[in-house]
Amino acid sequence: MSGLRAAITGVQGYVPDYVLTNAELETIVDTNDEWITSRTGIKERRILKGDNVGTSAMGIEAVKGLLEKTGTDPLDIDLVICATVTGDFIFPDTANVISHATGMDNAFGFDLNAACSGFLYALSVGAKMLEGGKHKKVVVIGADKMSSIVDYTDRTTCVIFGDGAGAVLLEPTEDPGVGIIDYIHRSNGAGAEYLYLTAGGSRKPATVDTVMAREHFVTQNGRPVFKAAVSGMSDVVKKIMAANELETDDIRWLVPHQANRRIIETVSRMADFPMEKVMVNIHKYGNTTAGTLPLCLWDYEDQLEKGDNVILTAFGGGFTWGALYLKWAI
Ligand code: ACO
């Protein structure tokens, strides 16, 4: 161990301008504001419009803002990790598209695919790369253009997802009062049957038939995902608290993946957190997959104080899930 710890020293989000409200969704599929609000807590979500713009367009805006805000020279960034399931292309990876567009020319980068847990996984990977002493400034991005893989004729999924991106800067610290302290990550491939996208990969490349069968869109069986998300997140939150001898009173914020307000409320109840300590912005953005956690930190930045104990938790397709414990450093 080098004795170094990785700390988040900057956070920035980006959401597209276009607001897709529940009222507009009522004109697209057979749904209504009451159902969406009571079942998910979502009132509106953002959609990235325009030709030839992908997930990188949002990641670029988030990174530009992050570098400017932290006064960081893009040439000083030595590693970029982009968590996404909606990369611009199958390859090259979106981390490199973003690095090139923002002048992070000395960085190597790669994408990380863990669905809604992607940002959390990427945060711990970035932290460990930095703690090894080899890297000094790491950018971790969570970004998804879910509107590119959502079927707007399927009311069971199209009301849930939105587009957005967030990015954090990781730097080393020797201050024991701040930084990323611990994580627990899990995955279980048995969950693949409940949340997936069938075609467009190597197993079933795109053909006219796959397009006609709408197999390039997300398919979800919501109930089992709901149950696994609740039990998975509450379990790892309790475990990481026990491992670090933390009581609820010691934690300033729980930052859960924004999948569904009812999931968030159930997890906070099972992990014994009052909702005043739980970050929630799902009503504004819906589920932006890898984007939700950095967008929460960005939205709540002015309510975070240096030294605050924060637990992040996520659950996503795969299944993938986890929790991460940090002390806020800004
Ligand atoms: N508007 C109106 N009615 C709807 C809609 C809609 N948008 N969607 C479904 N319904 C109907 C169904 O057809 C069903 O009708 P029926 O009883 O006549 O058959 C009824 O509402 C109930 O459907 P359920 O699927 O049982 O509803 P549920 O209460 O489970 O809520 C939901 C569905 C919101 C999808 C919920 O199961 C959920 O949030 N699951 C977890 C989803 C999630 O977190 N996904 C992200 C995981 S992270 C990642 O990696 C992407």
GROMACS .gro file of C-alpha atoms and ligand atoms in nm:
model
  381
    1MET     CA    1   0.000   0.000   0.000
    2SER     CA    2   0.127   0.345  -0.089
    3GLY     CA    3  -0.074   0.507   0.194
    4LEU     CA    4  -0.251   0.720  -0.063
    5ARG     CA    5  -0.625   0.745  -0.082
    6ALA     CA    6  -0.831   0.863  -0.380
    7ALA     CA    7  -1.063   1.158  -0.321
    8ILE     CA    8  -1.332   1.315  -0.535
    9THR     CA    9  -1.205   1.671  -0.586
   10GLY     CA   10  -1.466   1.786  -0.837
   11VAL     CA   11  -1.807   1.688  -0.971
   12GLN     CA   12  -2.005   1.810  -1.269
   13GLY     CA   13  -2.322   1.700  -1.442
   14TYR     CA   14  -2.487   1.760  -1.774
   15VAL     CA   15  -2.842   1.697  -1.886
   16PRO     CA   16  -2.984   1.782  -2.229
   17ASP     CA   17  -3.231   2.070  -2.263
   18TYR     CA   18  -3.529   1.874  -2.393
   19VAL     CA   19  -3.773   1.786  -2.114
   20LEU     CA   20  -3.998   1.485  -2.179
   21THR     CA   21  -4.284   1.522  -1.933
   22ASN     CA   22  -4.535   1.262  -1.819
   23ALA     CA   23  -4.798   1.467  -2.002
   24GLU     CA   24  -4.611   1.426  -2.331
   25LEU     CA   25  -4.567   1.051  -2.268
   26GLU     CA   26  -4.946   1.029  -2.232
   27THR     CA   27  -4.963   1.132  -2.600
   28ILE     CA   28  -4.712   0.862  -2.705
   29VAL     CA   29  -4.820   0.547  -2.513
   30ASP     CA   30  -5.116   0.432  -2.305
   31THR     CA   31  -5.006   0.573  -1.971
   32ASN     CA   32  -5.084   0.857  -1.735
   33ASP     CA   33  -4.912   1.092  -1.492
   34GLU     CA   34  -5.082   0.932  -1.190
   35TRP     CA   35  -4.951   0.581  -1.276
   36ILE     CA   36  -4.599   0.700  -1.352
   37THR     CA   37  -4.576   0.922  -1.044
   38SER     CA   38  -4.719   0.670  -0.799
   39ARG     CA   39  -4.521   0.370  -0.936
   40THR     CA   40  -4.189   0.542  -1.005
   41GLY     CA   41  -4.179   0.897  -0.864
   42ILE     CA   42  -4.075   1.030  -1.206
   43LYS     CA   43  -4.233   1.354  -1.334
   44GLU     CA   44  -4.000   1.428  -1.625
   45ARG     CA   45  -3.677   1.315  -1.789
   46ARG     CA   46  -3.429   1.473  -2.032
   47ILE     CA   47  -3.380   1.358  -2.391
   48LEU     CA   48  -3.078   1.423  -2.610
   49LYS     CA   49  -3.211   1.538  -2.947
   50GLY     CA   50  -3.023   1.590  -3.272
   51ASP     CA   51  -2.860   1.392  -3.550
   52ASN     CA   52  -2.530   1.215  -3.498
   53VAL     CA   53  -2.503   1.295  -3.127
   54GLY     CA   54  -2.447   1.014  -2.882
   55THR     CA   55  -2.357   0.960  -2.520
   56SER     CA   56  -2.019   1.129  -2.571
   57ALA     CA   57  -2.193   1.461  -2.642
   58MET     CA   58  -2.317   1.467  -2.281
   59GLY     CA   59  -1.993   1.328  -2.138
   60ILE     CA   60  -1.797   1.597  -2.318
   61GLU     CA   61  -2.010   1.873  -2.166
   62ALA     CA   62  -1.976   1.722  -1.817
   63VAL     CA   63  -1.598   1.686  -1.851
   64LYS     CA   64  -1.550   2.035  -1.994
   65GLY     CA   65  -1.739   2.178  -1.698
   66LEU     CA   66  -1.545   1.960  -1.454
   67LEU     CA   67  -1.203   2.065  -1.587
   68GLU     CA   68  -1.301   2.431  -1.589
   69LYS     CA   69  -1.453   2.420  -1.241
   70THR     CA   70  -1.150   2.248  -1.088
   71GLY     CA   71  -0.897   2.453  -1.285
   72THR     CA   72  -0.748   2.135  -1.428
   73ASP     CA   73  -0.531   2.127  -1.740
   74PRO     CA   74  -0.677   1.849  -1.961
   75LEU     CA   75  -0.321   1.738  -2.039
   76ASP     CA   76  -0.270   1.650  -1.670
   77ILE     CA   77  -0.542   1.383  -1.677
   78ASP     CA   78  -0.378   1.041  -1.706
   79LEU     CA   79  -0.676   0.803  -1.694
   80VAL     CA   80  -1.038   0.830  -1.810
   81ILE     CA   81  -1.303   0.567  -1.736
   82CYS     CA   82  -1.647   0.603  -1.891
   83ALA     CA   83  -1.927   0.388  -1.750
   84THR     CA   84  -2.201   0.343  -2.007
   85VAL     CA   85  -2.425   0.089  -2.179
   86THR     CA   86  -2.498   0.328  -2.465
   87GLY     CA   87  -2.152   0.408  -2.598
   88ASP     CA   88  -2.143   0.602  -2.925
   89PHE     CA   89  -2.017   0.289  -3.104
   90ILE     CA   90  -1.941  -0.074  -3.019
   91PHE     CA   91  -1.588   0.055  -3.069
   92PRO     CA   92  -1.398   0.283  -3.036
   93ASP     CA   93  -1.490   0.337  -2.677
   94THR     CA   94  -1.662   0.650  -2.561
   95ALA     CA   95  -1.390   0.734  -2.307
   96ASN     CA   96  -1.154   0.797  -2.598
   97VAL     CA   97  -1.408   0.999  -2.795
   98ILE     CA   98  -1.455   1.220  -2.488
   99SER     CA   99  -1.080   1.244  -2.416
  100HIS     CA  100  -1.003   1.353  -2.771
  101ALA     CA  101  -1.279   1.614  -2.777
  102THR     CA  102  -1.176   1.766  -2.445
  103GLY     CA  103  -0.798   1.767  -2.495
  104MET     CA  104  -0.719   1.492  -2.241
  105ASP     CA  105  -0.452   1.374  -2.483
  106ASN     CA  106  -0.215   1.225  -2.225
  107ALA     CA  107  -0.477   0.994  -2.079
  108PHE     CA  108  -0.552   0.637  -2.165
  109GLY     CA  109  -0.915   0.547  -2.134
  110PHE     CA  110  -1.168   0.270  -2.152
  111ASP     CA  111  -1.538   0.207  -2.113
  112LEU     CA  112  -1.689   0.000  -1.836
  113ASN     CA  113  -2.022  -0.175  -1.885
  114ALA     CA  114  -2.211  -0.266  -1.570
  115ALA     CA  115  -2.547  -0.106  -1.652
  116CYS     CA  116  -2.679   0.103  -1.362
  117SER     CA  117  -2.386   0.000  -1.139
  118GLY     CA  118  -2.135   0.121  -1.397
  119PHE     CA  119  -2.041   0.449  -1.230
  120LEU     CA  120  -1.995   0.282  -0.891
  121TYR     CA  121  -1.772   0.009  -1.036
  122ALA     CA  122  -1.576   0.272  -1.235
  123LEU     CA  123  -1.530   0.487  -0.926
  124SER     CA  124  -1.367   0.202  -0.733
  125VAL     CA  125  -1.154   0.096  -1.032
  126GLY     CA  126  -1.035   0.456  -1.076
  127ALA     CA  127  -0.966   0.489  -0.704
  128LYS     CA  128  -0.759   0.170  -0.695
  129MET     CA  129  -0.558   0.269  -1.006
  130LEU     CA  130  -0.482   0.598  -0.837
  131GLU     CA  131  -0.400   0.448  -0.498
  132GLY     CA  132  -0.139   0.231  -0.669
  133GLY     CA  133   0.056   0.552  -0.723
  134LYS     CA  134   0.078   0.526  -1.101
  135HIS     CA  135  -0.198   0.775  -1.180
  136LYS     CA  136  -0.236   1.127  -1.045
  137LYS     CA  137  -0.556   1.264  -1.197
  138VAL     CA  138  -0.837   1.032  -1.299
  139VAL     CA  139  -1.167   1.130  -1.458
  140VAL     CA  140  -1.460   0.894  -1.400
  141ILE     CA  141  -1.769   0.950  -1.613
  142GLY     CA  142  -2.117   0.794  -1.591
  143ALA     CA  143  -2.322   0.867  -1.901
  144ASP     CA  144  -2.610   0.714  -2.090
  145LYS     CA  145  -2.835   0.811  -2.377
  146MET     CA  146  -3.109   0.569  -2.275
  147SER     CA  147  -3.346   0.719  -2.533
  148SER     CA  148  -3.133   0.542  -2.798
  149ILE     CA  149  -3.225   0.194  -2.664
  150VAL     CA  150  -3.573   0.255  -2.522
  151ASP     CA  151  -3.880   0.149  -2.717
  152TYR     CA  152  -4.128   0.437  -2.711
  153THR     CA  153  -4.409   0.192  -2.788
  154ASP     CA  154  -4.336  -0.008  -2.468
  155ARG     CA  155  -4.502   0.167  -2.176
  156THR     CA  156  -4.336  -0.058  -1.921
  157THR     CA  157  -3.989   0.083  -1.997
  158CYS     CA  158  -4.019   0.415  -2.180
  159VAL     CA  159  -4.159   0.600  -1.879
  160ILE     CA  160  -3.859   0.506  -1.663
  161PHE     CA  161  -3.547   0.607  -1.851
  162GLY     CA  162  -3.382   0.939  -1.942
  163ASP     CA  163  -3.054   1.078  -2.077
  164GLY     CA  164  -2.777   1.238  -1.874
  165ALA     CA  165  -2.412   1.238  -1.772
  166GLY     CA  166  -2.192   1.319  -1.476
  167ALA     CA  167  -1.819   1.320  -1.416
  168VAL     CA  168  -1.588   1.335  -1.116
  169LEU     CA  169  -1.220   1.413  -1.079
  170LEU     CA  170  -1.019   1.179  -0.855
  171GLU     CA  171  -0.691   1.293  -0.703
  172PRO     CA  172  -0.466   1.141  -0.437
  173THR     CA  173  -0.481   1.259  -0.079
  174GLU     CA  174  -0.294   1.171   0.237
  175ASP     CA  175  -0.562   1.337   0.453
  176PRO     CA  176  -0.724   1.052   0.655
  177GLY     CA  177  -1.039   1.265   0.695
  178VAL     CA  178  -1.141   1.247   0.328
  179GLY     CA  179  -1.150   1.011   0.033
  180ILE     CA  180  -1.282   0.678  -0.089
  181ILE     CA  181  -1.254   0.427   0.193
  182ASP     CA  182  -1.424   0.102   0.101
  183TYR     CA  183  -1.649  -0.073  -0.148
  184ILE     CA  184  -1.843  -0.395  -0.189
  185HIS     CA  185  -1.933  -0.503  -0.542
  186ARG     CA  186  -2.141  -0.798  -0.649
  187SER     CA  187  -2.273  -0.947  -0.972
  188ASN     CA  188  -2.493  -1.243  -1.065
  189GLY     CA  189  -2.547  -1.350  -1.423
  190ALA     CA  190  -2.868  -1.528  -1.328
  191GLY     CA  191  -3.030  -1.184  -1.342
  192ALA     CA  192  -2.967  -1.154  -1.716
  193GLU     CA  193  -3.306  -1.295  -1.804
  194TYR     CA  194  -3.493  -1.006  -1.641
  195LEU     CA  195  -3.324  -0.705  -1.801
  196TYR     CA  196  -3.148  -0.721  -2.135
  197LEU     CA  197  -3.106  -0.604  -2.490
  198THR     CA  198  -3.110  -0.897  -2.732
  199ALA     CA  199  -2.966  -0.785  -3.063
  200GLY     CA  200  -2.678  -0.580  -3.193
  201GLY     CA  201  -2.406  -0.773  -3.009
  202SER     CA  202  -2.195  -1.059  -3.140
  203ARG     CA  203  -2.450  -1.324  -3.050
  204LYS     CA  204  -2.720  -1.167  -3.263
  205PRO     CA  205  -2.580  -0.901  -3.496
  206ALA     CA  206  -2.818  -0.645  -3.639
  207THR     CA  207  -3.027  -0.759  -3.934
  208VAL     CA  208  -3.348  -0.637  -4.090
  209ASP     CA  209  -3.527  -0.908  -3.892
  210THR     CA  210  -3.382  -0.800  -3.555
  211VAL     CA  211  -3.481  -0.442  -3.627
  212MET     CA  212  -3.833  -0.543  -3.730
  213ALA     CA  213  -3.863  -0.748  -3.408
  214ARG     CA  214  -3.758  -0.440  -3.205
  215GLU     CA  215  -3.475  -0.640  -3.048
  216HIS     CA  216  -3.245  -0.338  -3.021
  217PHE     CA  217  -3.449  -0.204  -2.733
  218VAL     CA  218  -3.436  -0.273  -2.360
  219THR     CA  219  -3.658  -0.555  -2.237
  220GLN     CA  220  -3.740  -0.566  -1.870
  221ASN     CA  221  -3.944  -0.780  -1.635
  222GLY     CA  222  -3.996  -0.512  -1.372
  223ARG     CA  223  -4.113  -0.711  -1.068
  224PRO     CA  224  -3.808  -0.940  -1.025
  225VAL     CA  225  -3.577  -0.646  -1.096
  226PHE     CA  226  -3.757  -0.443  -0.830
  227LYS     CA  227  -3.721  -0.719  -0.569
  228ALA     CA  228  -3.355  -0.793  -0.648
  229ALA     CA  229  -3.271  -0.421  -0.646
  230VAL     CA  230  -3.424  -0.368  -0.303
  231SER     CA  231  -3.265  -0.670  -0.139
  232GLY     CA  232  -2.930  -0.629  -0.316
  233MET     CA  233  -2.878  -0.263  -0.232
  234SER     CA  234  -3.002  -0.282   0.127
  235ASP     CA  235  -2.778  -0.585   0.189
  236VAL     CA  236  -2.454  -0.422   0.068
  237VAL     CA  237  -2.534  -0.093   0.242
  238LYS     CA  238  -2.576  -0.275   0.574
  239LYS     CA  239  -2.262  -0.481   0.510
  240ILE     CA  240  -2.040  -0.186   0.426
  241MET     CA  241  -2.165   0.000   0.734
  242ALA     CA  242  -2.093  -0.301   0.956
  243ALA     CA  243  -1.748  -0.351   0.802
  244ASN     CA  244  -1.660   0.012   0.878
  245GLU     CA  245  -1.831   0.020   1.220
  246LEU     CA  246  -2.078   0.285   1.109
  247GLU     CA  247  -2.422   0.357   1.252
  248THR     CA  248  -2.689   0.547   1.060
  249ASP     CA  249  -2.618   0.854   1.273
  250ASP     CA  250  -2.261   0.856   1.144
  251ILE     CA  251  -2.372   0.888   0.780
  252ARG     CA  252  -2.463   1.226   0.634
  253TRP     CA  253  -2.594   1.103   0.297
  254LEU     CA  254  -2.710   0.783   0.133
  255VAL     CA  255  -2.681   0.820  -0.246
  256PRO     CA  256  -2.887   0.548  -0.415
  257HIS     CA  257  -2.911   0.473  -0.785
  258GLN     CA  258  -3.222   0.651  -0.909
  259ALA     CA  259  -3.419   0.358  -1.055
  260ASN     CA  260  -3.757   0.409  -0.897
  261ARG     CA  261  -3.863   0.621  -0.598
  262ARG     CA  262  -4.032   0.320  -0.437
  263ILE     CA  263  -3.706   0.123  -0.459
  264ILE     CA  264  -3.518   0.417  -0.301
  265GLU     CA  265  -3.771   0.446  -0.018
  266THR     CA  266  -3.770   0.072   0.049
  267VAL     CA  267  -3.390   0.053   0.055
  268SER     CA  268  -3.367   0.348   0.291
  269ARG     CA  269  -3.628   0.191   0.520
  270MET     CA  270  -3.455  -0.149   0.519
  271ALA     CA  271  -3.115   0.011   0.583
  272ASP     CA  272  -3.273   0.233   0.852
  273PHE     CA  273  -3.208   0.571   0.685
  274PRO     CA  274  -3.456   0.858   0.722
  275MET     CA  275  -3.543   1.004   0.380
  276GLU     CA  276  -3.394   1.343   0.485
  277LYS     CA  277  -3.054   1.176   0.448
  278VAL     CA  278  -3.124   1.023   0.109
  279MET     CA  279  -3.041   1.200  -0.217
  280VAL     CA  280  -3.332   1.194  -0.461
  281ASN     CA  281  -3.359   1.360  -0.802
  282ILE     CA  282  -3.544   1.090  -0.996
  283HIS     CA  283  -3.847   1.319  -1.037
  284LYS     CA  284  -3.637   1.544  -1.265
  285TYR     CA  285  -3.429   1.301  -1.468
  286GLY     CA  286  -3.577   0.950  -1.439
  287ASN     CA  287  -3.329   0.661  -1.455
  288THR     CA  288  -3.020   0.774  -1.648
  289THR     CA  289  -2.844   0.438  -1.581
  290ALA     CA  290  -2.471   0.518  -1.528
  291GLY     CA  291  -2.555   0.887  -1.495
  292THR     CA  292  -2.766   0.879  -1.180
  293LEU     CA  293  -2.501   0.878  -0.906
  294PRO     CA  294  -2.279   1.162  -1.036
  295LEU     CA  295  -2.593   1.362  -1.123
  296CYS     CA  296  -2.707   1.322  -0.760
  297LEU     CA  297  -2.369   1.436  -0.622
  298TRP     CA  298  -2.380   1.733  -0.861
  299ASP     CA  299  -2.735   1.830  -0.764
  300TYR     CA  300  -2.661   1.805  -0.391
  301GLU     CA  301  -2.310   1.949  -0.405
  302ASP     CA  302  -2.397   2.260  -0.203
  303GLN     CA  303  -2.538   2.041   0.076
  304LEU     CA  304  -2.221   1.830   0.104
  305GLU     CA  305  -1.946   1.932   0.343
  306LYS     CA  306  -1.585   1.826   0.370
  307GLY     CA  307  -1.556   1.517   0.589
  308ASP     CA  308  -1.920   1.409   0.547
  309ASN     CA  309  -1.963   1.032   0.551
  310VAL     CA  310  -2.141   0.930   0.231
  311ILE     CA  311  -2.256   0.588   0.110
  312LEU     CA  312  -2.335   0.534  -0.256
  313THR     CA  313  -2.525   0.229  -0.372
  314ALA     CA  314  -2.641   0.101  -0.710
  315PHE     CA  315  -2.817  -0.190  -0.876
  316GLY     CA  316  -2.840  -0.269  -1.245
  317GLY     CA  317  -2.877  -0.510  -1.530
  318GLY     CA  318  -2.659  -0.819  -1.516
  319PHE     CA  319  -2.743  -0.826  -1.229
  320THR     CA  320  -2.474  -0.595  -1.090
  321TRP     CA  321  -2.480  -0.410  -0.759
  322GLY     CA  322  -2.268  -0.257  -0.489
  323ALA     CA  323  -2.203   0.005  -0.224
  324LEU     CA  324  -1.914   0.246  -0.172
  325TYR     CA  325  -1.817   0.441   0.138
  326LEU     CA  326  -1.636   0.775   0.112
  327LYS     CA  327  -1.565   1.089   0.309
  328TRP     CA  328  -1.649   1.396   0.102
  329ALA     CA  329  -1.334   1.592   0.019
  330ILE     CA  330  -1.446   1.925  -0.126
  331ACO     N1  331  -4.863   0.319  -1.756
  331ACO     C1  332  -4.979   0.260  -1.717
  331ACO     N2  333  -4.986   0.128  -1.684
  331ACO     C2  334  -4.871   0.057  -1.691
  331ACO     C3  335  -4.750   0.114  -1.731
  331ACO     C4  336  -4.749   0.250  -1.765
  331ACO     N3  337  -4.636   0.314  -1.803
  331ACO     N4  338  -4.655   0.018  -1.729
  331ACO     C5  339  -4.716  -0.096  -1.688
  331ACO     N5  340  -4.847  -0.072  -1.666
  331ACO     C6  341  -4.948  -0.165  -1.620
  331ACO     C7  342  -4.914  -0.308  -1.652
  331ACO     O1  343  -4.951  -0.342  -1.782
  331ACO     C8  344  -4.994  -0.382  -1.548
  331ACO     O2  345  -5.127  -0.389  -1.592
  331ACO     P1  346  -5.215  -0.523  -1.566
  331ACO     O3  347  -5.223  -0.536  -1.417
  331ACO     O4  348  -5.345  -0.489  -1.632
  331ACO     O5  349  -5.138  -0.634  -1.631
  331ACO     C9  350  -4.991  -0.290  -1.426
  331ACO     O6  351  -4.954  -0.160  -1.477
  331ACO    C10  352  -4.890  -0.331  -1.321
  331ACO     O7  353  -4.767  -0.362  -1.386
  331ACO     P2  354  -4.642  -0.408  -1.304
  331ACO     O8  355  -4.529  -0.433  -1.398
  331ACO     O9  356  -4.680  -0.518  -1.211
  331ACO    O10  357  -4.613  -0.275  -1.220
  331ACO     P3  358  -4.510  -0.253  -1.106
  331ACO    O11  359  -4.580  -0.200  -0.986
  331ACO    O12  360  -4.417  -0.369  -1.086
  331ACO    O13  361  -4.424  -0.132  -1.161
  331ACO    C11  362  -4.211  -0.093  -1.263
  331ACO    C12  363  -4.351  -0.149  -1.281
  331ACO    C13  364  -4.223   0.057  -1.240
  331ACO    C14  365  -4.133  -0.118  -1.391
  331ACO    C15  366  -4.144  -0.158  -1.142
  331ACO    O14  367  -4.158  -0.299  -1.149
  331ACO    C16  368  -3.998  -0.124  -1.130
  331ACO    O15  369  -3.962  -0.011  -1.106
  331ACO     N6  370  -3.911  -0.223  -1.141
  331ACO    C17  371  -3.767  -0.200  -1.131
  331ACO    C18  372  -3.723  -0.136  -1.256
  331ACO    C19  373  -3.582  -0.088  -1.244
  331ACO    O16  374  -3.538  -0.046  -1.142
  331ACO     N7  375  -3.517  -0.095  -1.357
  331ACO    C20  376  -3.387  -0.043  -1.368
  331ACO    C21  377  -3.285  -0.135  -1.317
  331ACO     S1  378  -3.136  -0.069  -1.341
  331ACO    C22  379  -3.069  -0.099  -1.497
  331ACO    O17  380  -2.971  -0.163  -1.506
  331ACO    C23  381  -3.133  -0.045  -1.622
   0.00000   0.00000   0.00000
